[in-house]
Tab-separated table of C-alpha atoms in Angstrom:
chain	number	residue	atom	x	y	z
M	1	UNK	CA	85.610	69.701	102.503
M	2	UNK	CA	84.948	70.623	106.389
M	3	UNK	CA	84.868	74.177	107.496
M	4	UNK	CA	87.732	73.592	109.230
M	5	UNK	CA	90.387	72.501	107.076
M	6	UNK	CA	89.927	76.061	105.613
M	7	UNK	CA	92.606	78.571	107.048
M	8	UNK	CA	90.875	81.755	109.468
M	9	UNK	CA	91.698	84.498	106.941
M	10	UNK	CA	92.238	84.728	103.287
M	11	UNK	CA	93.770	87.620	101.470
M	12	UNK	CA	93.612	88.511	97.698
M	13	UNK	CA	96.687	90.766	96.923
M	14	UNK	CA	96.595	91.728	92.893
M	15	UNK	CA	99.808	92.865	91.713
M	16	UNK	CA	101.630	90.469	94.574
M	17	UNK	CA	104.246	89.011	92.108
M	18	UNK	CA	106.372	91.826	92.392
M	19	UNK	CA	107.777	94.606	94.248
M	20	UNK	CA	105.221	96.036	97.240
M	21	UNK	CA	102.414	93.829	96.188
M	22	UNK	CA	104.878	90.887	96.451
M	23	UNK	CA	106.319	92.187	99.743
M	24	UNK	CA	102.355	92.867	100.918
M	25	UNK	CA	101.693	89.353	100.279
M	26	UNK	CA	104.544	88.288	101.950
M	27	UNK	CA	103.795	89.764	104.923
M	28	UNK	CA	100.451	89.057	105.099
M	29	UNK	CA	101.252	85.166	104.431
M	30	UNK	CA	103.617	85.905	107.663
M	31	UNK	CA	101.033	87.090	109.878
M	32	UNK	CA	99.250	84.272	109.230
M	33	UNK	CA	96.620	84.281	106.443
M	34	UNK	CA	96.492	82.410	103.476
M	35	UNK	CA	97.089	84.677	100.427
M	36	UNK	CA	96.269	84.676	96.430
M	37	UNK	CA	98.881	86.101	94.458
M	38	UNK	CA	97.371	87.830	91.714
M	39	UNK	CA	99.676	88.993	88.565
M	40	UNK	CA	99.108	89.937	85.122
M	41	UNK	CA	101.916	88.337	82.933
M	42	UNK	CA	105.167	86.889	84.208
M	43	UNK	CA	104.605	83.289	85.397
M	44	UNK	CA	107.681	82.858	86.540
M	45	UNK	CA	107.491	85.989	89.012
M	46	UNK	CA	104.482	84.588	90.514
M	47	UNK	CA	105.630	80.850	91.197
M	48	UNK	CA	108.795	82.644	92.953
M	49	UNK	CA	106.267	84.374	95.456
M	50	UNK	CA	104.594	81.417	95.992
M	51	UNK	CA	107.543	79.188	97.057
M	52	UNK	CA	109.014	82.295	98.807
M	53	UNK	CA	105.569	82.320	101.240
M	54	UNK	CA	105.557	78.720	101.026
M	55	UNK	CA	109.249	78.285	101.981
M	56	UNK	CA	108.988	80.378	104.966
M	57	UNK	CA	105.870	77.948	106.012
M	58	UNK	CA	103.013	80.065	104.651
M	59	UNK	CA	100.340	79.263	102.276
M	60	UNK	CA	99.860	80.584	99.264
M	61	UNK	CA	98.702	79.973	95.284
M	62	UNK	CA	98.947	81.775	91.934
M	63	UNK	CA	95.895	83.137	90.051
M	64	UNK	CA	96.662	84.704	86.683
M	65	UNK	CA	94.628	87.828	86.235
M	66	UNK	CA	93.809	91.282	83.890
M	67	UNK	CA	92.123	93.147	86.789
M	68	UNK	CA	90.500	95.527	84.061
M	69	UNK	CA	88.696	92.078	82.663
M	70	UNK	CA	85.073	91.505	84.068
M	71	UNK	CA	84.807	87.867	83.885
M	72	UNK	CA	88.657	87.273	84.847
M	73	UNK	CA	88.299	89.669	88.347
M	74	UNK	CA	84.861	87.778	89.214
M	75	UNK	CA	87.213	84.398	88.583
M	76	UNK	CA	89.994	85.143	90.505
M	77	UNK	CA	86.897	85.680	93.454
M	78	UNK	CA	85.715	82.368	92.758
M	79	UNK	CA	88.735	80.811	93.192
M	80	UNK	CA	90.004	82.050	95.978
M	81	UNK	CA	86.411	81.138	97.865
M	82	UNK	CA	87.318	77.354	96.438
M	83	UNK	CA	90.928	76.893	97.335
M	84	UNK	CA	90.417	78.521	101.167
M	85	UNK	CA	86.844	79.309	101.759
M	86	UNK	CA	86.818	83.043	101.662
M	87	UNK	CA	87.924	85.669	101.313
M	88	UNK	CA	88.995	88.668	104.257
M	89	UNK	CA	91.736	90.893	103.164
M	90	UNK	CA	91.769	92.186	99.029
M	91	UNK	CA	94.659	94.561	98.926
M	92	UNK	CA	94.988	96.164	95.267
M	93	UNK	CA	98.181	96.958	94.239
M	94	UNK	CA	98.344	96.139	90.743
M	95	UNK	CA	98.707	99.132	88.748
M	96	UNK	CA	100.937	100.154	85.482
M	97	UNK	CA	102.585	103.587	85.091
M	98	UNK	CA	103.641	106.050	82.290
M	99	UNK	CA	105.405	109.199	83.081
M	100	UNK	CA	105.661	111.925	80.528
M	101	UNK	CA	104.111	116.142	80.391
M	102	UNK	CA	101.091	115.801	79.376
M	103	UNK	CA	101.307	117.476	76.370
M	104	UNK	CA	103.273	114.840	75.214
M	105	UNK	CA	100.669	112.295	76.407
M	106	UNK	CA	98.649	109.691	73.870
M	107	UNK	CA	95.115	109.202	74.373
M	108	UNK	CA	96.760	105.186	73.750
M	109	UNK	CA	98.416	105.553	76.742
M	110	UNK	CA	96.295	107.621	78.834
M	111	UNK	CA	93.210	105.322	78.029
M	112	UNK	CA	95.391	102.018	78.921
M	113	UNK	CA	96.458	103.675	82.168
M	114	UNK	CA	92.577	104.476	83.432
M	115	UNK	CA	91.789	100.653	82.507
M	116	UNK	CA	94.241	99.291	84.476
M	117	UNK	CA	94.372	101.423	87.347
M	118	UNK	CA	90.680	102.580	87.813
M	119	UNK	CA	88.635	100.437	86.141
M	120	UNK	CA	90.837	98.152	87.314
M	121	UNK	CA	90.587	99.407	90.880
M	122	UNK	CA	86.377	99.764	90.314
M	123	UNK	CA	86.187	96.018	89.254
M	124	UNK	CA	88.156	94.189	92.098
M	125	UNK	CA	86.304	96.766	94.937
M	126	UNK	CA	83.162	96.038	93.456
M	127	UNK	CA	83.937	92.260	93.437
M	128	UNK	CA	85.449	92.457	97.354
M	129	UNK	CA	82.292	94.335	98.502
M	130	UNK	CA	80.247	90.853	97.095
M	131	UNK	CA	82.184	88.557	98.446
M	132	UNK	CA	84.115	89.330	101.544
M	133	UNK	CA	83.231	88.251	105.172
M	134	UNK	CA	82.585	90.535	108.246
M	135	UNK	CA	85.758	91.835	109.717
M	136	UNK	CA	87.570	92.232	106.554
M	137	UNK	CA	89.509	95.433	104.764
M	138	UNK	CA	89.920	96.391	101.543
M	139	UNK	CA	93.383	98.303	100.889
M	140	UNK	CA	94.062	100.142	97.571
M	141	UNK	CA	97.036	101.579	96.214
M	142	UNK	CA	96.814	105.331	95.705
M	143	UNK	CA	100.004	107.678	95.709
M	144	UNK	CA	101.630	110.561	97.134
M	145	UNK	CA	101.849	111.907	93.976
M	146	UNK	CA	98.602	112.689	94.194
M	147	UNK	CA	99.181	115.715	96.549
M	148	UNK	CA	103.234	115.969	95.696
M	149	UNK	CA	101.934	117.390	91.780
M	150	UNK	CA	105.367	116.181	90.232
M	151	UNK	CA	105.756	117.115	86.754
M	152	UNK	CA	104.845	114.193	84.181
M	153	UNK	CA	102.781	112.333	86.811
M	154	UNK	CA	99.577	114.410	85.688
M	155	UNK	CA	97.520	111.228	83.993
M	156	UNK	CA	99.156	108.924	86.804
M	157	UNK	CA	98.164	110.732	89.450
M	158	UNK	CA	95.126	111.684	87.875
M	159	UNK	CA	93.821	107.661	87.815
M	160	UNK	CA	95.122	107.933	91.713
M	161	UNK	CA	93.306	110.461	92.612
M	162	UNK	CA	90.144	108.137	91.103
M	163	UNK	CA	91.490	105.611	93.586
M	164	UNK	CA	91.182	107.753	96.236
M	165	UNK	CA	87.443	108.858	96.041
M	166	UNK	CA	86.528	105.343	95.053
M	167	UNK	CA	87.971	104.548	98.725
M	168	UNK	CA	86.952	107.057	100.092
M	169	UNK	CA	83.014	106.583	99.572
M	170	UNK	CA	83.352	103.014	99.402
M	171	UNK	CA	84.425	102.919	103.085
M	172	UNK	CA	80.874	104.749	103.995
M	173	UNK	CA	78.790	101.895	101.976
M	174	UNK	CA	80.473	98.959	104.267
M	175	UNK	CA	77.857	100.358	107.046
M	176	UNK	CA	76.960	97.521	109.128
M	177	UNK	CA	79.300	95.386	107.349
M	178	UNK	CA	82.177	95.512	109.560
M	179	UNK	CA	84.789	95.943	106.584
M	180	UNK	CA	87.186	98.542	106.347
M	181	UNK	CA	88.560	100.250	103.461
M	182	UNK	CA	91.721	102.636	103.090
M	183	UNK	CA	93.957	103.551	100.375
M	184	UNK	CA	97.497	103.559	101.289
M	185	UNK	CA	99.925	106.043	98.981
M	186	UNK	CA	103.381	105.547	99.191
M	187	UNK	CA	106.044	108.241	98.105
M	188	UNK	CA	109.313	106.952	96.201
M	189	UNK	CA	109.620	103.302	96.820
M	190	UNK	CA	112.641	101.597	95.485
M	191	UNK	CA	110.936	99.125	93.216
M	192	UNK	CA	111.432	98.395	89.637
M	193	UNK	CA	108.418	100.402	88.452
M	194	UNK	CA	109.711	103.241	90.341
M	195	UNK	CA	113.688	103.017	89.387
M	196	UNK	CA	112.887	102.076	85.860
M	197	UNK	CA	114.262	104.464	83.303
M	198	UNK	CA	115.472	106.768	86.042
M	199	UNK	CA	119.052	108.781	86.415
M	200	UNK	CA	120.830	108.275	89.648
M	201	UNK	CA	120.462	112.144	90.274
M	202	UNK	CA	117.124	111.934	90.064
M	203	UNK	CA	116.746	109.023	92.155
M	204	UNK	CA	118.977	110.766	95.269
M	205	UNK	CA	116.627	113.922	94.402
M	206	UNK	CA	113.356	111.979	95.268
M	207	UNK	CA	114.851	110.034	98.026
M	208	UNK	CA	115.887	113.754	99.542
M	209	UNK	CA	112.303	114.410	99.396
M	210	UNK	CA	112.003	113.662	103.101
M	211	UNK	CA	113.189	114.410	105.870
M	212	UNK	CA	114.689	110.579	106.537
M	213	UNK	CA	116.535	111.133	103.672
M	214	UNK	CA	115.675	107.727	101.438
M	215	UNK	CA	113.643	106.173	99.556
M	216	UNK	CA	110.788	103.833	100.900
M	217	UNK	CA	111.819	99.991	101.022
M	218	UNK	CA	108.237	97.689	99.839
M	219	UNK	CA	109.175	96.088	103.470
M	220	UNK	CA	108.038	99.919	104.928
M	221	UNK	CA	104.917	100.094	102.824
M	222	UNK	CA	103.841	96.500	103.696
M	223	UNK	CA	103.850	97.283	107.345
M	224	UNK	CA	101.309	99.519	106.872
M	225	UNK	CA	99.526	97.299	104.846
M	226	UNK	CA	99.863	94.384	107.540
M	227	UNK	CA	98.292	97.019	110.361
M	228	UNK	CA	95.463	97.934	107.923
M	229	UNK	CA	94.926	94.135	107.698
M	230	UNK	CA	94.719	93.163	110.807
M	231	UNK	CA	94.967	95.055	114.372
M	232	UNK	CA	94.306	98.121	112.369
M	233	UNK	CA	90.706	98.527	112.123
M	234	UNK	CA	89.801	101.680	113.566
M	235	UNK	CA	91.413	103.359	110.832
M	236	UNK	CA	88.500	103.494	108.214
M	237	UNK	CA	87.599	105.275	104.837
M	238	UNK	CA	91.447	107.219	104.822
M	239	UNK	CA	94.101	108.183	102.856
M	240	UNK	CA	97.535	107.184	104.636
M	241	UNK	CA	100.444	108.791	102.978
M	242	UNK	CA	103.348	106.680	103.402
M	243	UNK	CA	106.198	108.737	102.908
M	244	UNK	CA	108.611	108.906	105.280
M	245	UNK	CA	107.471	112.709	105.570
M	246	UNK	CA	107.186	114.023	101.997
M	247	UNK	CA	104.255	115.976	102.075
């Protein structure tokens, strides 16, 4: 295969069967770049985002992935370089989240959280900083949580605030690389990980939180990830609260 049947950029977006990761890749398959959908469980999610990019004339494939799984994050690498050549763009959103005090926290639960989220986070960086060409950005998923301290986020915020340090530093080992890395943290988003198990009190509360008065759309949170992507790229080795104002 020539060179040039290959599309000019390629973006890995974990978590991109659902909610802002889904949105992310949508977007990103909009501006142009060919994008690898990568999910955890629910087929049927991910074949939806595919024919949703590829419907609106974009390209895209499916790779089924644990991101906390060695061998399964350096896979989903390989097989993005052999379906388009390269890769330019990982953004990380997959993540899972369990809200409770923390003295009602199980080390089960905690534990499962950390693999996911920052060994999850550590693994896919770590794979990005092998493989990805000059001119490229990493984006990871963080949280405003991380400086809102909400009660029962302590363990969730806690693997964010991982995510955030990772970034942080990682962003000042790309030296002479030309690749950019940020962590975007959005406040209340209305996705199903955020509405889930949620009373409609509390969900005005949170969207009051700011002073625009709602709650994020995935569409607002993926135009920051689009920017980041691509005309973005003096913005290096931040935090960007996304927010509508929050904090």
């Amino acid at each position: 295969m020539t060179h040039s049947t290959h599309p000019a950029r390629v973006a890995i977006v974990t978590g991109g069967s659902r909610g802002i990761g889904r949105q992310s890749a949508e977007r990103l398959a909009a501006d142009g770049l060919a994008v690898v959908i990568a999910y955890a469980s629910n087929d049927q999610e991910a074949q939806s985002a595919v024919a949703a990019i590829q419907t609106a004339g974009g390209l895209a494939t499916a790779v089924k992935v644990d991101v906390s799984d060695e061998q399964a994050v350096a896979q989903l690498f390989s097989a993005t370089e052999q379906t388009y050549g390269g890769v330019d763009v990982v953004v990380h959103a997959a993540g899972i989240m369990i809200l409770k005090p923390l003295v009602e926290f199980s080390a089960d639960d905690f534990d499962r959280m950390h693999r996911v989220n920052v060994r999850g986070t550590f693994l896919v960086n770590r794979q990005a900083t092998r493989r990805m060409r000059p001119g490229g950005a990493i984006i990871n998923f963080s949280s405003s949580v991380v400086e809102l301290a909400l009660p029962t986020y302590a363990p969730y915020a806690a693997t964010k605030g991982a995510v955030d340090a990772l970034s942080r530093v990682l962003a000042r080992e790309m030296r002479g690389r030309d690749i950019t890395v940020n962590a975007v943290a959005p406040g209340p988003t209305a996705t199903d990980l955020f509405l889930d198990g949620k009373d409609a009190a509390t969900i005005d509360r949170m969207a009051k939180m700011n002073p625009l008065e709602r709650l994020g759309t995935p569409q607002d949170i993926a135009e920051v990830v689009s920017f980041l992507a691509g005309p973005g790229r003096w913005i290096n080795g931040q935090v960007i609260l996304v927010n509508g104002g929050a904090v």
